[in-house]
Coordinates of N, CA and C in Angstrom, one line a residue:
M22 N 51.0 -11.3 20.6 CA 49.9 -11.8 20.3 C 48.9 -10.4 20.9
S23 N 49.6 -9.7 21.5 CA 48.8 -8.0 21.5 C 48.8 -7.7 20.3
N24 N 49.2 -7.8 19.4 CA 49.0 -7.3 18.1 C 48.7 -7.8 17.2
Y25 N 47.9 -8.8 17.4 CA 46.8 -9.7 16.6 C 45.9 -9.7 17.3
A26 N 45.6 -9.2 18.2 CA 44.2 -8.8 19.0 C 44.2 -7.3 18.9
A27 N 44.8 -6.5 18.7 CA 45.0 -4.9 17.8 C 44.6 -4.6 16.9
V28 N 45.4 -5.5 16.2 CA 45.0 -5.6 15.0 C 43.5 -6.3 14.3
L29 N 43.1 -7.4 15.2 CA 41.4 -7.5 14.7 C 40.4 -6.5 15.4
A30 N 40.6 -6.2 16.5 CA 39.7 -4.9 17.1 C 39.8 -4.4 16.0
L31 N 40.6 -3.6 15.4 CA 40.9 -2.5 14.3 C 40.0 -3.5 12.8
V32 N 39.8 -4.2 12.4 CA 39.3 -5.0 11.4 C 37.8 -5.0 12.0
C33 N 37.6 -5.7 12.8 CA 36.6 -5.5 13.1 C 35.8 -4.7 13.5
F34 N 37.0 -2.5 13.8 CA 35.8 -1.6 13.8 C 35.6 -1.4 12.4
I35 N 36.5 -1.1 11.4 CA 36.0 -1.1 10.7 C 35.2 -1.4 9.8
L36 N 35.1 -2.8 10.1 CA 33.8 -3.9 9.2 C 32.3 -3.0 9.7
S37 N 32.4 -3.4 11.0 CA 31.4 -2.3 11.5 C 30.9 -1.1 11.1
I38 N 31.5 -0.5 10.6 CA 31.6 0.8 10.1 C 31.0 1.1 8.4
I39 N 31.7 0.0 7.9 CA 31.6 0.1 6.2 C 30.7 -0.8 6.5
G40 N 30.2 -2.0 6.5 CA 29.0 -3.1 6.9 C 27.6 -2.5 6.7
P41 N 27.0 -1.7 7.5 CA 25.7 -1.3 8.0 C 25.6 -0.4 6.4
A42 N 27.0 0.6 5.8 CA 26.7 1.3 4.7 C 26.7 0.4 3.0
T43 N 27.4 -1.1 3.5 CA 27.1 -1.7 2.3 C 25.7 -2.9 2.2
C44 N 25.4 -2.6 3.8 CA 23.7 -3.0 3.0 C 22.8 -2.0 2.3
R45 N 23.2 -0.8 2.2 CA 21.8 -0.1 1.9 C 21.7 0.4 0.4
A46 N 22.6 -0.4 -0.2 CA 22.8 -0.5 -1.4 C 21.7 -1.1 -2.1
T47 N 21.2 -0.4 -3.7 CA 20.3 -1.3 -4.5 C 20.9 -2.1 -5.1
S48 N 19.8 -2.8 -6.0 CA 20.3 -4.0 -6.3 C 20.8 -3.3 -7.9
P49 N 21.7 -4.2 -8.4 CA 22.5 -3.4 -9.9 C 21.5 -3.0 -10.7
G50 N 20.8 -2.6 -11.4 CA 19.2 -1.9 -12.4 C 18.8 -1.8 -11.9
T51 N 18.2 -1.4 -10.3 CA 17.3 -1.2 -10.4 C 17.7 0.7 -9.6
S52 N 16.4 1.4 -9.2 CA 16.0 2.2 -8.7 C 15.1 3.1 -8.3
P53 N 15.3 3.4 -7.2 CA 14.0 3.9 -6.3 C 13.1 4.5 -6.8
T54 N 11.9 5.2 -6.8 CA 10.9 5.9 -7.7 C 11.1 6.7 -6.9
P55 N 11.3 8.1 -7.7 CA 11.2 9.1 -7.3 C 10.3 9.8 -6.8
A56 N 10.2 10.8 -5.8 CA 8.9 11.9 -5.1 C 9.1 12.5 -5.2
P57 N 8.2 13.4 -4.9 CA 8.1 14.9 -4.8 C 9.6 15.8 -3.5
S58 N 9.6 16.5 -3.5 CA 10.6 17.1 -2.6 C 10.1 18.1 -1.7
S59 N 9.5 17.4 -0.3 CA 9.4 18.2 0.5 C 10.2 19.3 1.3
S60 N 9.4 20.3 2.2 CA 10.8 21.4 3.2 C 11.1 20.5 4.0
D61 N 10.6 19.6 4.9 CA 11.3 18.3 5.6 C 11.6 17.3 5.4
G62 N 12.2 17.4 4.1 CA 12.8 16.2 3.4 C 12.2 14.7 3.5
E63 N 11.8 15.1 3.8 CA 10.4 13.6 3.5 C 9.5 13.1 2.5
S64 N 8.9 12.5 1.5 CA 8.3 12.1 0.4 C 8.2 11.1 0.6
F65 N 6.6 10.4 0.0 CA 5.9 9.3 -0.4 C 5.6 8.8 -1.6
V66 N 5.6 7.9 -2.0 CA 4.5 7.2 -3.0 C 4.2 6.3 -2.3
V67 N 2.5 7.0 -3.1 CA 1.8 5.6 -2.3 C 1.4 4.6 -3.6
E68 N 1.3 3.4 -3.6 CA 0.7 2.8 -4.7 C -0.1 1.8 -4.6
G69 N -0.9 1.7 -5.0 CA -2.2 0.2 -4.9 C -2.9 0.6 -6.3
T70 N -3.7 -0.9 -5.8 CA -4.9 -1.2 -7.2 C -6.3 -1.3 -6.3
V71 N -6.8 -1.2 -7.4 CA -8.6 -0.8 -7.2 C -9.1 -2.6 -7.8
Y72 N -10.1 -2.8 -8.1 CA -10.6 -3.9 -8.7 C -12.4 -4.3 -8.3
C73 N -12.5 -4.8 -9.3 CA -14.3 -5.9 -8.7 C -13.5 -6.9 -8.3
D74 N -15.3 -7.5 -7.2 CA -14.9 -8.9 -6.9 C -16.2 -9.3 -7.3
P75 N -15.9 -10.2 -8.5 CA -17.3 -11.1 -8.4 C -18.0 -11.9 -7.9
C76 N -17.0 -12.2 -7.1 CA -17.3 -13.3 -6.3 C -18.4 -12.9 -4.5
R77 N -18.3 -12.0 -3.9 CA -17.9 -11.1 -2.7 C -17.6 -11.3 -1.7
I78 N -16.0 -12.0 -2.2 CA -15.5 -12.3 0.0 C -14.3 -11.1 -0.3
Q79 N -14.2 -10.5 -1.2 CA -14.1 -9.8 -0.4 C -12.2 -9.4 -0.4
F80 N -11.8 -10.4 -1.3 CA -10.4 -10.6 -1.9 C -10.2 -10.7 -3.3
P81 N -9.1 -10.3 -3.9 CA -8.9 -10.7 -4.7 C -8.7 -12.2 -5.4
T82 N -9.2 -12.7 -6.6 CA -9.2 -13.6 -7.3 C -8.2 -14.1 -8.9
K83 N -8.8 -14.9 -9.2 CA -8.8 -14.7 -11.1 C -9.8 -14.3 -11.8
L84 N -10.6 -14.1 -11.1 CA -12.5 -13.8 -12.0 C -12.0 -12.3 -11.4
S85 N -11.2 -11.8 -10.4 CA -11.3 -10.4 -10.5 C -10.5 -9.2 -11.6
Y86 N -11.2 -8.1 -11.7 CA -10.4 -7.2 -13.1 C -10.7 -5.9 -12.2
P87 N -9.2 -5.1 -12.9 CA -9.4 -3.9 -12.6 C -10.1 -2.9 -12.6
I88 N -10.3 -1.8 -12.4 CA -11.3 -1.1 -12.2 C -10.7 0.5 -12.3
P89 N -11.1 0.9 -13.6 CA -9.9 2.1 -14.6 C -11.0 3.2 -13.9
N90 N -10.4 4.2 -13.6 CA -10.9 5.6 -13.8 C -11.8 5.8 -12.4
T91 N -11.2 5.1 -11.1 CA -11.6 5.3 -10.3 C -10.9 6.5 -9.1
K92 N -12.1 7.6 -8.7 CA -11.5 8.2 -7.9 C -10.7 7.5 -5.9
V93 N -9.3 7.6 -6.6 CA -9.0 7.6 -4.6 C -8.4 8.5 -4.2
V94 N -8.5 8.3 -3.0 CA -8.6 9.3 -2.0 C -7.2 9.1 -0.4
L95 N -6.1 9.9 -0.2 CA -5.6 10.0 0.2 C -5.8 10.7 1.5
Q96 N -6.0 9.9 2.5 CA -6.5 11.2 3.8 C -5.8 11.1 5.2
C97 N -5.4 11.5 5.9 CA -4.3 11.4 7.1 C -5.2 12.8 7.8
R98 N -5.4 11.8 9.2 CA -5.8 12.5 10.0 C -5.1 12.1 11.6
E99 N -5.0 13.5 12.4 CA -4.8 13.0 13.9 C -5.2 12.2 14.5
R100 N -4.3 11.4 15.3 CA -4.7 10.1 15.9 C -5.6 10.6 17.2
E101 N -6.0 11.4 18.2 CA -6.2 12.2 19.0 C -7.7 12.8 19.2
T102 N -7.7 13.9 17.9 CA -8.8 14.6 17.7 C -9.3 14.3 16.0
E103 N -8.6 12.8 15.4 CA -9.5 13.6 14.2 C -9.2 14.4 12.7
T104 N -8.4 14.9 13.1 CA -8.7 16.4 12.6 C -7.8 16.2 10.7
E105 N -8.4 16.2 10.2 CA -7.7 16.1 8.6 C -6.3 16.6 8.4
T106 N -5.6 16.3 8.5 CA -3.8 16.9 8.4 C -3.7 16.9 6.8
C107 N -4.3 15.9 5.7 CA -3.9 16.2 4.6 C -4.8 15.0 3.7
K108 N -5.1 15.9 2.6 CA -6.1 14.8 1.2 C -5.4 15.3 0.0
I109 N -5.2 14.2 -0.8 CA -4.7 13.8 -2.2 C -5.7 13.3 -3.0
E110 N -5.9 13.7 -3.8 CA -7.3 12.4 -4.2 C -6.1 12.1 -5.9
A111 N -6.7 11.3 -6.3 CA -6.2 10.5 -7.6 C -6.8 10.0 -8.0
K112 N -6.5 9.1 -9.3 CA -7.6 8.0 -10.1 C -6.5 7.4 -10.6
T113 N -7.2 6.3 -10.9 CA -6.5 5.1 -11.5 C -6.6 4.8 -12.7
D114 N -5.5 4.0 -13.5 CA -5.0 3.7 -15.1 C -6.2 2.8 -15.7
A115 N -5.9 2.9 -16.8 CA -6.6 1.6 -17.0 C -6.3 0.4 -16.6
K116 N -5.5 -0.1 -16.1 CA -5.4 -1.5 -14.9 C -5.6 -1.2 -13.9
G117 N -5.8 -0.1 -13.3 CA -6.5 0.2 -11.9 C -5.8 0.3 -11.1
K118 N -4.5 0.8 -11.8 CA -3.7 0.8 -10.3 C -3.7 2.4 -10.2
Y119 N -2.8 2.9 -8.9 CA -2.4 4.5 -9.0 C -1.2 4.9 -8.1
S120 N -1.1 5.4 -8.1 CA 0.4 6.6 -7.2 C 0.2 7.8 -7.0
I121 N 0.1 7.9 -5.8 CA -0.3 8.9 -5.1 C 1.0 9.7 -4.4
A122 N 1.4 10.6 -4.6 CA 2.8 11.6 -4.4 C 2.3 12.4 -2.8
A123 N 3.1 12.2 -2.0 CA 3.1 12.8 -0.5 C 3.9 13.5 -0.2
T124 N 4.0 14.2 0.5 CA 5.3 15.2 0.9 C 5.2 15.4 2.7
G125 N 6.1 15.5 3.2 CA 5.6 15.4 4.7 C 6.2 13.9 5.8
D126 N 6.7 14.2 7.4 CA 6.2 13.5 7.9 C 4.6 12.9 8.7
H127 N 4.1 12.0 8.7 CA 2.7 11.8 9.2 C 3.3 10.2 10.3
E128 N 4.3 11.0 11.0 CA 4.7 9.8 12.2 C 3.2 9.6 12.9
E129 N 3.1 11.0 13.6 CA 1.6 10.8 14.8 C 0.3 10.6 13.9
E130 N 0.3 10.7 12.6 CA -1.1 10.8 12.3 C -1.3 9.2 11.4
I131 N -3.0 9.1 11.2 CA -3.1 7.7 10.9 C -3.8 8.2 9.0
C132 N -3.2 7.7 8.5 CA -3.1 7.5 6.9 C -3.9 6.8 6.1
D133 N -5.1 6.9 5.2 CA -6.2 5.5 4.6 C -5.8 6.4 3.6
V134 N -5.6 5.1 2.6 CA -6.4 5.2 1.3 C -7.4 4.8 0.9
K135 N -8.8 5.7 0.1 CA -10.1 5.2 0.2 C -10.9 5.4 -1.2
V136 N -11.7 4.2 -1.1 CA -12.6 4.7 -2.5 C -13.7 4.7 -1.5
T137 N -15.1 5.0 -3.3 CA -16.1 5.4 -2.8 C -16.7 5.4 -3.4
E138 N -16.9 5.4 -4.8 CA -17.9 5.3 -5.6 C -17.0 4.6 -6.8
S139 N -18.0 3.9 -6.9 CA -17.1 2.6 -8.4 C -17.5 3.5 -9.7
P140 N -16.8 3.9 -10.8 CA -17.1 3.8 -12.3 C -17.7 3.1 -12.9
D141 N -17.4 1.2 -12.5 CA -18.0 0.6 -13.3 C -19.4 0.3 -12.7
S142 N -20.5 -0.1 -14.1 CA -22.1 -0.3 -12.8 C -22.2 -1.6 -12.7
K143 N -21.7 -2.0 -13.4 CA -21.9 -3.9 -12.7 C -21.1 -3.7 -11.5
C144 N -20.4 -3.3 -11.1 CA -19.5 -3.6 -9.5 C -19.9 -2.5 -8.9
P145 N -21.0 -1.9 -8.6 CA -21.3 -0.7 -7.8 C -21.0 -0.7 -6.1
E146 N -20.9 -2.2 -5.3 CA -20.8 -1.7 -4.2 C -19.4 -1.7 -3.3
V147 N -19.6 -0.6 -2.3 CA -18.3 -0.9 -2.1 C -18.3 -1.8 -0.8
M148 N -16.7 -2.3 -0.6 CA -16.3 -3.3 0.0 C -16.7 -3.1 1.6
D149 N -17.1 -4.4 2.2 CA -17.2 -4.2 4.2 C -15.4 -3.8 4.3
D150 N -15.1 -4.8 4.4 CA -13.5 -4.9 4.7 C -12.1 -4.2 3.8
E151 N -12.2 -4.2 2.4 CA -11.0 -3.3 1.5 C -11.9 -2.4 0.9
S152 N -12.3 -1.5 1.5 CA -12.8 -0.4 1.0 C -11.5 0.3 1.3
F153 N -10.5 1.0 2.3 CA -10.0 1.3 2.0 C -8.4 0.6 2.5
A154 N -6.9 1.4 2.7 CA -5.7 0.7 2.7 C -5.2 1.7 3.6
R155 N -4.9 0.7 4.6 CA -4.0 1.8 5.4 C -2.5 2.3 5.3
V156 N -1.6 3.1 5.7 CA -0.5 3.3 5.0 C 0.2 3.8 6.1
S157 N 1.7 4.3 5.8 CA 2.5 4.4 6.6 C 3.1 5.5 6.4
L158 N 3.3 6.6 6.6 CA 3.9 7.6 5.9 C 5.0 8.7 6.6
T159 N 5.7 7.4 7.1 CA 7.1 8.0 7.6 C 7.9 6.9 7.6
D160 N 9.0 7.8 7.9 CA 10.5 6.6 7.5 C 11.2 6.8 9.4
K161 N 10.6 7.0 10.1 CA 10.9 6.5 11.1 C 10.1 5.3 11.9
N162 N 9.8 4.6 11.3 CA 9.3 3.2 11.9 C 9.9 1.6 11.5
G163 N 11.1 2.2 10.6 CA 11.5 1.0 10.1 C 11.6 0.2 8.5
V164 N 10.8 0.8 8.1 CA 10.3 0.9 6.2 C 11.4 1.6 5.6
R165 N 12.6 1.4 5.0 CA 13.2 1.5 4.2 C 12.0 2.2 2.8
G166 N 13.4 2.8 2.4 CA 12.7 3.5 0.8 C 11.6 4.7 1.1
N167 N 10.6 5.1 -0.1 CA 9.6 6.3 -0.2 C 8.3 5.6 -0.8
V168 N 8.9 4.4 -1.5 CA 7.0 3.8 -1.8 C 6.6 2.8 -1.0
R169 N 5.3 3.5 -0.7 CA 4.5 2.1 0.5 C 3.4 1.7 -1.0
K170 N 3.3 0.6 -0.3 CA 2.0 -0.6 -1.3 C 1.5 -0.2 -0.5
A171 N -0.2 -0.4 -0.9 CA -1.1 -0.1 0.0 C -1.7 -2.1 -1.0
N172 N -2.2 -1.8 0.0 CA -3.3 -2.9 0.3 C -4.4 -3.3 -0.9
P173 N -5.0 -4.1 -2.0 CA -5.7 -3.6 -3.1 C -6.9 -3.1 -1.8
I174 N -7.5 -2.4 -2.8 CA -9.4 -1.9 -2.3 C -10.0 -2.2 -3.4
G175 N -11.5 -2.4 -3.2 CA -11.9 -2.8 -4.3 C -13.8 -2.8 -3.8
F176 N -14.5 -3.2 -4.8 CA -16.0 -3.1 -4.9 C -16.6 -4.6 -5.3
M177 N -18.1 -4.6 -5.4 CA -19.0 -6.3 -5.5 C -19.5 -5.8 -6.1
V178 N -20.1 -7.1 -7.1 CA -21.1 -7.0 -8.0 C -22.2 -7.5 -7.4
K179 N -23.6 -6.6 -7.5 CA -24.6 -7.3 -6.3 C -24.6 -8.5 -6.4
E180 N -24.5 -9.6 -7.6 CA -24.7 -10.8 -7.4 C -23.5 -12.0 -8.2
I181 N -23.5 -13.1 -7.5 CA -21.8 -13.5 -7.4 C -22.3 -14.7 -9.0
D182 N -21.3 -13.8 -9.0 CA -21.0 -15.1 -10.7 C -21.4 -16.3 -10.8
P183 N -21.1 -16.9 -11.1 CA -21.6 -18.6 -11.2 C -20.2 -19.2 -10.9
K184 N -19.1 -18.6 -12.3 CA -18.2 -19.6 -12.1 C -17.1 -19.3 -10.4
C185 N -17.4 -18.0 -9.8 CA -16.7 -18.7 -8.8 C -16.8 -19.7 -7.6
K186 N -18.1 -20.6 -8.0 CA -17.9 -21.7 -6.9 C -16.5 -22.3 -7.3
E187 N -16.5 -22.5 -8.7 CA -15.3 -23.1 -9.4 C -14.2 -23.5 -9.1
V188 N -13.8 -21.7 -8.9 CA -12.3 -20.4 -8.7 C -12.0 -20.9 -7.6
L189 N -14.0 -20.7 -6.5 CA -13.1 -20.8 -4.7 C -13.0 -22.1 -4.3
A190 N -13.3 -23.0 -4.8 CA -13.0 -24.5 -4.7 C -11.2 -24.9 -4.8
E191 N -11.0 -24.0 -6.3 CA -9.4 -24.5 -6.3 C -8.3 -23.7 -5.3
I192 N -8.7 -23.0 -4.9 CA -7.8 -22.7 -3.9 C -8.9 -23.2 -2.3
G193 N -9.5 -24.1 -2.3 CA -10.1 -24.6 -0.9 C -10.8 -23.7 -0.4
I194 N -12.2 -23.3 -0.8 CA -12.7 -22.6 -0.2 C -14.2 -23.1 -0.8
T195 N -15.0 -24.2 -0.1 CA -15.8 -24.8 -0.3 C -17.5 -24.2 0.5
G196 N -18.6 -24.5 0.1 CA -19.7 -24.5 1.0 C -20.7 -23.2 0.9
L197 N -20.0 -22.8 -0.6 CA -21.0 -21.3 -0.7 C -21.7 -21.5 -1.5

């Protein structure tokens, strides 16, 4: 009986070592997005989109459209002093998507991706609620991998598109 217990303990010990390692494997056919190397070993890729909100409700709908060639800025600052520690600029592609490579650990900092000016004259107003997206640029918070997906950020039209009433009713928003 004691031999059975010893074998069982050995199997449990081996599984406790092998188990976590096998859980970290990526799915077949997938690979993580590469990021630039960093002297402290940490690097990240921040990805997101910039869009126009023709309904002025500050979240994407099926009427929303991407805004290409928009300048986006990744900015990190110290929590206590607000001193800027990192600033990287990029532009959106033809589909309104951006990808920003950042290096270093920013665990004790606040990092945001921001937009300030729309290149689309039909959609010029910066959103109140979605002019920036907060991102975490550290691997010490439980988030695995080096890709960080930012929430969509964008701009609004001056006058609401007449189609919005119908589109919003489809998703249960009425009374606008």
